[in-house]
Coordinates of C-alpha atoms and ligand atoms in Angstrom, one line a residue:
M1 CA -15.0 -17.6 30.3
E2 CA -13.9 -17.4 26.7
L3 CA -10.2 -17.0 26.3
P4 CA -9.1 -13.6 25.0
F5 CA -7.5 -13.2 21.5
A6 CA -3.7 -13.3 21.3
E7 CA -1.1 -13.1 18.6
S8 CA -0.5 -16.2 16.5
W9 CA 3.3 -16.0 17.0
K10 CA 5.8 -15.4 19.7
I11 CA 8.9 -13.2 19.6
K12 CA 12.4 -14.7 19.2
M13 CA 14.5 -11.7 18.4
V14 CA 14.2 -8.1 19.5
E15 CA 15.6 -4.7 18.3
P16 CA 16.1 -1.9 20.9
M17 CA 14.3 1.4 20.3
R18 CA 15.3 4.8 21.4
K19 CA 13.2 7.8 22.5
S20 CA 14.2 11.4 21.8
T21 CA 13.4 14.8 23.3
R22 CA 11.1 17.3 21.7
E23 CA 14.1 19.7 21.3
E24 CA 16.0 17.1 19.3
R25 CA 13.0 16.4 17.1
E26 CA 12.4 20.0 16.4
A27 CA 16.0 20.4 15.1
W28 CA 15.9 17.1 13.1
M29 CA 12.6 18.1 11.5
K30 CA 13.9 21.5 10.5
K31 CA 17.0 19.9 9.0
A32 CA 14.7 17.4 7.1
H33 CA 12.9 20.4 5.5
Y34 CA 9.7 19.2 7.3
N35 CA 9.7 16.1 5.1
V36 CA 9.4 12.9 7.1
F37 CA 11.1 10.9 4.3
Q38 CA 14.3 13.0 5.0
L39 CA 14.5 11.8 8.7
T40 CA 16.9 9.0 9.6
G41 CA 15.7 5.8 11.1
E42 CA 17.5 6.7 14.4
Q43 CA 15.5 9.9 14.7
V44 CA 12.2 8.0 14.8
Y45 CA 10.8 6.2 17.8
I46 CA 7.7 4.4 16.4
D47 CA 8.0 4.2 12.6
L48 CA 4.6 4.0 10.8
L49 CA 5.9 5.5 7.6
T50 CA 5.1 2.3 5.7
D51 CA 4.2 -1.3 6.0
S52 CA 6.4 -2.0 3.0
G53 CA 9.6 -4.0 3.6
T54 CA 9.4 -3.3 7.3
G55 CA 7.8 -6.5 8.5
A56 CA 9.5 -9.1 10.8
M57 CA 10.3 -12.3 9.0
S58 CA 9.6 -15.6 10.7
D59 CA 12.1 -18.2 11.8
R60 CA 11.1 -20.3 8.8
Q61 CA 11.8 -17.4 6.5
W62 CA 15.2 -16.9 8.1
A63 CA 15.9 -20.6 7.7
G64 CA 15.0 -20.2 4.0
I65 CA 17.6 -17.4 3.7
M66 CA 20.3 -19.8 4.7
T67 CA 19.5 -22.3 2.0
G68 CA 19.0 -20.0 -1.0
D69 CA 20.4 -21.2 -4.3
E70 CA 22.4 -18.3 -5.8
S71 CA 22.8 -19.8 -9.3
Y72 CA 22.6 -17.1 -11.9
A73 CA 20.3 -19.1 -14.1
G74 CA 17.8 -21.8 -13.0
A75 CA 18.2 -21.4 -9.2
S76 CA 16.1 -23.9 -7.3
S77 CA 15.0 -20.9 -5.1
F78 CA 13.3 -19.5 -8.2
F79 CA 11.4 -22.7 -8.9
F80 CA 10.4 -22.9 -5.3
M81 CA 9.0 -19.4 -5.4
K82 CA 7.4 -19.9 -8.7
E83 CA 5.6 -23.0 -7.6
T84 CA 4.4 -21.3 -4.4
I85 CA 3.0 -18.3 -6.4
T86 CA 1.3 -20.6 -9.0
R87 CA -0.3 -22.6 -6.1
I88 CA -1.6 -19.5 -4.4
T89 CA -2.6 -17.4 -7.5
G90 CA -3.1 -19.9 -10.3
F91 CA -0.8 -17.9 -12.6
E92 CA 1.6 -20.1 -14.6
Y93 CA 4.2 -17.6 -15.7
V94 CA 6.2 -15.8 -13.0
L95 CA 8.8 -13.1 -13.5
P96 CA 10.7 -11.8 -10.4
T97 CA 11.5 -8.1 -10.0
H98 CA 13.3 -6.3 -7.2
Q99 CA 10.1 -4.7 -5.9
G100 CA 6.5 -3.7 -6.9
R101 CA 7.3 -0.6 -9.0
A102 CA 9.8 -2.6 -11.0
A103 CA 7.1 -5.1 -11.9
E104 CA 5.0 -2.1 -13.0
N105 CA 7.9 -0.7 -15.0
V106 CA 8.5 -4.0 -16.8
L107 CA 4.9 -4.8 -17.5
F108 CA 3.8 -1.3 -18.5
N109 CA 6.8 -1.0 -20.9
C110 CA 5.1 -3.8 -22.8
L111 CA 1.5 -2.6 -22.5
V112 CA 1.2 1.2 -22.0
K113 CA 1.7 3.8 -24.7
A114 CA 1.2 7.6 -24.9
G115 CA -2.5 8.6 -25.0
D116 CA -3.7 5.4 -23.4
I117 CA -6.2 5.4 -20.5
V118 CA -5.7 2.9 -17.6
P119 CA -8.9 2.8 -15.5
G120 CA -8.9 1.3 -12.0
N121 CA -9.5 2.0 -8.3
S122 CA -7.2 4.7 -6.9
H123 CA -3.9 3.8 -8.5
F124 CA -1.0 3.8 -6.1
D125 CA 1.4 6.7 -6.7
T126 CA 4.1 4.5 -8.4
T127 CA 1.4 3.0 -10.6
K128 CA 0.1 6.4 -11.5
G129 CA 3.7 7.6 -12.0
H130 CA 4.5 4.8 -14.3
I131 CA 1.3 5.5 -16.3
E132 CA 1.8 9.2 -16.5
A133 CA 5.5 9.0 -17.2
R134 CA 4.4 7.2 -20.4
E135 CA 2.0 10.1 -21.2
A136 CA -1.0 7.9 -20.5
H137 CA -3.8 8.6 -18.1
A138 CA -4.6 6.8 -14.8
L139 CA -8.4 7.1 -14.4
D140 CA -9.8 6.6 -10.9
C141 CA -13.1 4.8 -11.0
T142 CA -13.4 4.1 -7.2
I143 CA -16.9 4.3 -5.7
D144 CA -17.8 7.8 -4.6
E145 CA -18.6 6.5 -1.1
A146 CA -14.9 6.0 -0.5
K147 CA -14.6 9.7 -0.1
D148 CA -17.0 9.9 2.8
T149 CA -14.6 8.9 5.6
Q150 CA -17.3 8.4 8.2
L151 CA -19.4 6.0 6.1
E152 CA -19.0 2.4 7.3
L153 CA -19.0 0.1 4.2
P154 CA -17.5 -3.3 4.1
F155 CA -15.8 -2.9 0.7
K156 CA -14.9 0.8 0.3
G157 CA -12.1 0.0 -2.1
N158 CA -14.5 -1.2 -4.8
V159 CA -14.6 0.0 -8.4
D160 CA -17.8 1.7 -9.5
P161 CA -18.9 -0.5 -12.4
Q162 CA -20.8 2.3 -14.0
K163 CA -17.8 4.7 -14.1
L164 CA -15.7 1.9 -15.6
E165 CA -18.3 1.0 -18.2
K166 CA -18.6 4.7 -19.2
V167 CA -14.9 4.9 -19.8
L168 CA -14.9 1.7 -21.9
A169 CA -17.9 2.7 -23.9
A170 CA -16.3 5.9 -24.9
H171 CA -12.6 5.0 -25.2
A172 CA -12.3 1.2 -25.4
D173 CA -9.6 1.5 -28.1
K174 CA -7.4 3.5 -25.8
V175 CA -7.6 1.1 -22.8
P176 CA -4.8 -1.5 -22.7
F177 CA -6.1 -3.1 -19.5
I178 CA -8.0 -2.4 -16.3
I179 CA -6.0 -2.3 -13.1
I180 CA -7.5 -3.2 -9.7
T181 CA -5.5 -2.5 -6.6
I182 CA -6.2 -5.0 -3.8
T183 CA -6.5 -3.7 -1.1
N184 CA -7.1 -0.1 -2.3
N185 CA -4.2 1.6 -0.5
T186 CA -4.9 5.2 -1.5
A187 CA -8.5 4.9 -0.3
G188 CA -7.4 3.7 3.1
G189 CA -6.4 0.1 2.8
Q190 CA -10.0 -0.6 1.9
P191 CA -10.8 -4.0 0.4
V192 CA -12.5 -4.9 -2.9
S193 CA -15.3 -7.5 -2.7
M194 CA -15.3 -10.7 -4.7
Q195 CA -18.6 -9.6 -6.1
N196 CA -17.0 -6.4 -7.4
L197 CA -14.1 -8.4 -8.9
C198 CA -16.7 -10.6 -10.7
E199 CA -18.5 -7.5 -12.0
I200 CA -15.3 -5.9 -13.3
R201 CA -14.4 -9.2 -15.0
A202 CA -17.8 -9.2 -16.8
I203 CA -17.3 -5.7 -18.0
A204 CA -13.8 -6.4 -19.1
D205 CA -15.0 -9.5 -21.0
K206 CA -17.7 -7.4 -22.7
Y207 CA -15.0 -5.0 -24.1
K208 CA -12.4 -7.8 -24.5
K209 CA -10.0 -6.0 -22.1
P210 CA -7.5 -7.8 -19.8
V211 CA -7.5 -7.2 -16.0
V212 CA -4.4 -6.7 -13.9
F213 CA -4.4 -6.8 -10.1
D214 CA -1.9 -4.6 -8.3
S215 CA -1.7 -7.2 -5.5
A216 CA 0.6 -5.8 -2.8
R217 CA -2.0 -6.6 -0.1
F218 CA -4.1 -9.3 -1.7
A219 CA -3.9 -11.6 1.4
E220 CA -5.4 -8.8 3.5
N221 CA -8.1 -8.4 0.9
A222 CA -8.9 -12.1 1.1
Y223 CA -9.2 -11.8 4.9
F224 CA -11.8 -9.1 4.5
I225 CA -13.7 -11.2 1.9
K226 CA -13.7 -14.1 4.4
T227 CA -14.8 -12.1 7.3
R228 CA -17.2 -9.6 5.6
E229 CA -18.6 -11.1 2.4
P230 CA -21.6 -13.5 2.6
G231 CA -20.7 -17.0 1.5
Y232 CA -17.0 -16.9 2.3
A233 CA -16.8 -17.5 6.0
D234 CA -16.1 -21.3 5.5
K235 CA -13.5 -20.9 2.7
S236 CA -9.8 -20.8 3.5
I237 CA -7.8 -17.7 2.7
K238 CA -5.9 -19.8 0.0
E239 CA -9.2 -20.8 -1.6
I240 CA -10.3 -17.2 -1.6
C241 CA -7.0 -16.1 -3.2
R242 CA -7.4 -18.6 -6.0
E243 CA -10.9 -17.3 -6.7
M244 CA -9.9 -13.7 -6.6
F245 CA -7.1 -14.2 -9.1
S246 CA -9.3 -16.3 -11.3
H247 CA -10.8 -12.9 -12.3
A248 CA -7.5 -11.4 -13.4
D249 CA -5.2 -12.0 -16.3
A250 CA -2.0 -10.9 -14.6
M251 CA -0.7 -9.4 -11.3
T252 CA 2.0 -7.1 -10.2
M253 CA 3.2 -7.7 -6.7
S254 CA 5.2 -5.8 -4.2
A255 CA 6.2 -8.7 -2.0
K256 CA 7.4 -6.2 0.6
K257 CA 3.8 -6.1 2.0
D258 CA 1.9 -9.3 2.1
A259 CA 4.8 -11.7 1.4
I260 CA 6.5 -10.1 4.5
V261 CA 10.0 -9.7 3.0
N262 CA 12.2 -6.7 3.1
M263 CA 12.7 -6.6 -0.7
G264 CA 11.2 -8.3 -3.6
G265 CA 8.4 -8.4 -6.2
F266 CA 7.1 -10.1 -9.3
I267 CA 4.8 -10.2 -12.2
A268 CA 2.6 -13.3 -12.7
T269 CA 0.3 -14.0 -15.6
N270 CA -1.4 -16.7 -17.6
I271 CA -0.9 -14.8 -20.9
E272 CA 2.1 -16.3 -22.5
E273 CA 2.5 -13.4 -24.9
W274 CA 2.8 -10.9 -22.0
Y275 CA 5.3 -13.1 -20.3
D276 CA 7.4 -13.3 -23.5
L277 CA 7.3 -9.5 -23.9
A278 CA 8.0 -8.9 -20.2
K279 CA 10.9 -11.3 -20.1
V280 CA 12.8 -9.0 -22.5
Q281 CA 12.1 -5.9 -20.4
G282 CA 12.9 -7.8 -17.2
I283 CA 16.3 -8.7 -18.5
I284 CA 17.1 -5.1 -19.5
Y285 CA 15.9 -3.6 -16.2
E286 CA 16.0 -6.3 -13.5
G287 CA 18.1 -9.3 -14.4
F288 CA 17.8 -12.8 -15.8
V289 CA 14.4 -14.3 -15.8
T290 CA 15.0 -16.6 -12.9
Y291 CA 16.2 -13.9 -10.5
G292 CA 15.1 -10.5 -11.8
G293 CA 16.6 -8.3 -9.2
M294 CA 16.4 -10.7 -6.3
N295 CA 18.8 -13.1 -4.5
G296 CA 18.1 -16.8 -4.3
R297 CA 17.8 -16.5 -0.5
D298 CA 15.3 -13.7 -0.9
M299 CA 13.2 -15.8 -3.3
N300 CA 13.1 -18.5 -0.6
A301 CA 12.0 -16.0 2.1
L302 CA 9.4 -14.6 -0.3
A303 CA 7.8 -18.0 -1.0
I304 CA 7.7 -19.0 2.7
G305 CA 6.3 -15.5 3.7
L306 CA 3.6 -15.8 1.0
D307 CA 2.6 -19.2 2.3
E308 CA 2.5 -18.1 5.9
N309 CA 0.6 -14.9 5.3
T310 CA -2.1 -16.6 3.3
E311 CA -3.1 -18.4 6.5
F312 CA -6.0 -17.0 8.5
E313 CA -4.3 -16.8 11.9
N314 CA -1.4 -14.6 10.7
L315 CA -3.8 -12.2 8.9
Q316 CA -6.2 -12.2 11.9
T317 CA -3.4 -11.2 14.2
R318 CA -2.5 -8.3 11.9
I319 CA -5.9 -7.0 11.3
K320 CA -6.9 -7.2 15.0
Q321 CA -3.9 -4.9 15.7
I322 CA -5.2 -2.3 13.3
E323 CA -8.6 -2.6 14.9
F324 CA -7.1 -2.2 18.3
L325 CA -5.6 1.2 17.3
A326 CA -8.8 2.2 15.7
A327 CA -10.8 1.4 18.9
R328 CA -8.4 3.7 20.9
L329 CA -8.9 6.5 18.3
D330 CA -12.6 6.0 18.6
E331 CA -12.4 6.6 22.4
F332 CA -10.7 9.9 21.7
G333 CA -13.1 10.9 18.9
I334 CA -10.3 11.1 16.3
P335 CA -11.7 10.9 12.7
Y336 CA -10.2 8.3 10.3
Q337 CA -11.3 6.5 7.2
R338 CA -13.9 4.0 8.5
P339 CA -13.9 1.1 8.8
A340 CA -10.2 0.6 9.7
G341 CA -8.3 -0.7 6.7
G342 CA -6.0 -3.7 6.3
H343 CA -2.6 -2.2 6.7
A344 CA -3.1 1.2 8.2
I345 CA -5.2 3.9 9.8
F346 CA -5.9 6.9 7.6
I347 CA -6.5 9.9 9.8
D348 CA -8.8 12.4 8.1
A349 CA -6.6 15.5 8.4
L350 CA -9.2 17.8 6.9
K351 CA -11.5 17.0 9.8
V352 CA -8.7 17.4 12.4
L353 CA -6.8 20.5 11.3
T354 CA -9.9 22.4 10.1
R355 CA -8.1 25.8 10.4
V356 CA -5.2 24.9 8.1
P357 CA -6.1 25.8 4.5
K358 CA -5.8 23.1 1.8
E359 CA -3.1 25.1 0.1
E360 CA -1.0 24.6 3.3
F361 CA -1.2 20.8 3.3
P362 CA -3.2 19.8 6.4
A363 CA -2.2 16.1 6.4
Q364 CA 1.5 16.9 6.1
T365 CA 1.1 19.4 8.9
L366 CA -0.5 16.7 11.1
A367 CA 2.4 14.3 10.2
I368 CA 4.9 17.0 11.4
E369 CA 2.9 17.6 14.6
L370 CA 2.7 13.9 15.5
Y371 CA 6.4 13.5 14.9
L372 CA 7.2 16.5 17.1
E373 CA 4.8 15.2 19.8
A374 CA 6.3 11.8 20.3
G375 CA 8.8 10.8 17.5
I376 CA 6.1 8.8 15.6
R377 CA 6.5 8.9 11.9
G378 CA 3.4 8.6 9.7
C379 CA 3.1 9.8 6.2
E380 CA 1.0 12.0 4.1
I381 CA -1.3 10.3 1.6
G382 CA -2.9 13.5 0.4
Y383 CA -2.3 16.7 -1.5
L384 CA 1.5 16.4 -1.7
L385 CA 1.4 12.9 -2.9
A386 CA -1.3 13.7 -5.4
D387 CA 1.3 15.7 -7.3
R388 CA 0.3 18.4 -9.9
D389 CA -2.0 17.8 -12.9
P390 CA 0.5 16.9 -15.7
E391 CA -1.3 19.3 -18.1
T392 CA -2.3 22.3 -16.0
R393 CA 0.6 21.9 -13.5
E394 CA -2.0 22.9 -10.8
N395 CA -1.9 21.2 -7.4
R396 CA -4.6 18.5 -7.2
F397 CA -6.8 19.4 -4.2
E398 CA -9.9 17.5 -5.1
G399 CA -9.1 14.2 -3.4
M400 CA -8.6 13.1 0.2
D401 CA -5.9 14.4 2.6
F402 CA -4.9 11.7 4.9
L403 CA -2.2 11.1 7.5
R404 CA -1.5 7.4 7.1
L405 CA -0.3 5.4 10.1
A406 CA 0.9 2.2 8.4
I407 CA 1.6 -0.7 10.7
P408 CA 4.5 -3.0 9.9
R409 CA 3.7 -6.7 10.1
R410 CA 4.7 -8.5 13.3
V411 CA 6.8 -5.7 14.5
Y412 CA 5.1 -3.6 17.2
T413 CA 2.9 -4.6 20.2
N414 CA -0.4 -3.1 21.2
N415 CA 1.5 -1.1 23.8
H416 CA 3.2 0.7 21.0
M417 CA -0.3 1.3 19.4
D418 CA -1.4 2.8 22.7
V419 CA 1.5 5.3 22.6
V420 CA 0.5 6.2 19.1
A421 CA -3.1 6.8 20.0
V422 CA -2.3 9.0 23.0
A423 CA 0.3 11.0 21.1
L424 CA -2.3 11.6 18.4
K425 CA -4.9 12.6 21.1
N426 CA -2.5 15.2 22.5
V427 CA -2.2 16.8 19.0
F428 CA -5.9 16.4 18.5
D429 CA -6.6 18.2 21.8
R430 CA -4.7 21.3 20.7
R431 CA -5.9 21.2 17.1
D432 CA -7.6 24.6 17.4
T433 CA -4.2 26.2 18.1
I434 CA -2.8 25.0 14.8
S435 CA -3.9 27.3 12.0
R436 CA -0.9 27.4 9.6
G437 CA 0.7 24.6 7.6
V438 CA 3.6 24.4 5.2
K439 CA 4.5 25.7 1.8
I440 CA 6.6 24.1 -0.9
A441 CA 10.2 25.5 -1.2
W442 CA 11.4 22.9 -3.8
E443 CA 9.7 20.0 -5.5
A444 CA 10.4 17.3 -8.1
P445 CA 8.2 17.2 -11.3
I446 CA 6.7 13.8 -10.3
M447 CA 6.5 11.8 -7.0
R448 CA 7.5 15.0 -5.2
H449 CA 6.5 13.9 -1.7
F450 CA 9.7 11.8 -1.3
T451 CA 12.0 14.7 -1.8
V452 CA 10.0 17.8 -1.4
K453 CA 11.5 20.6 0.7
L454 CA 8.9 22.5 2.8
E455 CA 8.9 25.6 4.9
K456 CA 6.8 26.0 8.0
L457 CA 4.3 28.9 7.9
Ligands
F0G1 N1 1.2 -0.9 -5.4 C1 0.7 -0.6 -4.2 C2 -0.8 -0.8 -3.9 C3 1.6 -0.1 -3.2 O1 1.1 0.2 -2.0 C4 2.9 0.0 -3.5 C5 3.9 0.5 -2.5 C6 3.4 -0.4 -4.8 C7 2.5 -0.8 -5.7 C8 4.8 -0.3 -5.2 O2 5.6 -1.3 -4.6 O3 7.2 -0.1 -3.1 O4 7.5 -2.5 -3.8 O5 7.8 -0.6 -5.4 N2 3.5 1.0 -1.4 C9 4.4 1.4 -0.3 C10 3.5 2.1 0.7 C11 5.6 2.1 -0.7 O6 4.1 2.7 1.6 O7 2.3 2.1 0.6 P1 7.1 -1.1 -4.2

């Protein structure tokens, strides 16, 4: 008999969890203005708010924490991190930042100006925020198929080359660079194929435009290339990473995802001129060029995490857990963005809460219901997060409305995933009794979902 699949690690340290009563959760939710970001950690049983900074570090990473070099300038931990990044990505110049959005801030300060257009595949909200805050436009050129949640495609995060070419043909002078997010978080943690990265590179070359990868989950993207794209089955994840990055000129990285650290990020590039510009911005906003918002010990942990998580077994353990949850949801007939993504399951709230009008935020309503049901915290990647159109100030209801269940790396077991699936089934079974959602009582002008105050209708 073939041995079953099992995790590629064992557990050395545990953290107790606490359940709550429905009564407690109702009071906490009300106090949080029906915004899951306003709940405290203790009020949550299974926390699937994000996979960012919530992973469990390995014993090797913790060992690295103890040997960090905290020199202000020239820390050996920086050079260890830089060499690891260069080995994995091929980028020569590395600038640390305290997290991914800081990398965006530093790089975009150098490259983006008012009136610019930055095309890409479903920019993440901070990326879009940093573009729009500079009065530029983030133009989504993701393939249309990504919007059909029930369509099974191996690379649903891809850029539509025709859409991209159209933008460049019309507005090349306004495009500072193309940004490709790997994996495509907003579209459901969906990967981008190597073939697509090649095609984008060819279009970029034709118009002499640089390409930047928003690389938060690049290792998961490489796993999907290895397991889904013809010709890559025999290549190592590290070989695939080198090939992916050979199609880019620079990367921004939130190390809180695929480097499995609780805080950290960086910019890496082969364009010396960009590095020289970014260094100045980095010093102003983050810190000196060899620490940029990070501790020496954290740079050690980042380097080790990056190395571990560009190994097949670690990624396989992770993706198999997402697939495990997806299979349970399939048993219950709960619709989600298919196939399951790299870091999360994205429940198609419009197909679940069909009675809740768009204007009342169905995915947010589902997030509230799941929390009340079992203390499970997911988050809305939908109409609240989409913010208002900067010009018309209208809500943007044209995209998807998902409840994202993001799975932290190496933290929960499949028994926890079972609890999540059954809790969601219980909500799903009573979906026809849910006809009203929420309305906005107060909101910030951008990135409102973090602080929005809602009222239950
Ligand atoms: N890019 C992508 C694709 C992301 O998913 C994120 C963060 C960032 C950039 C920004 O990085 O948080 O380190 O500043 N995503 C988290 C999430 C917050 O929950 O998906 P950061």
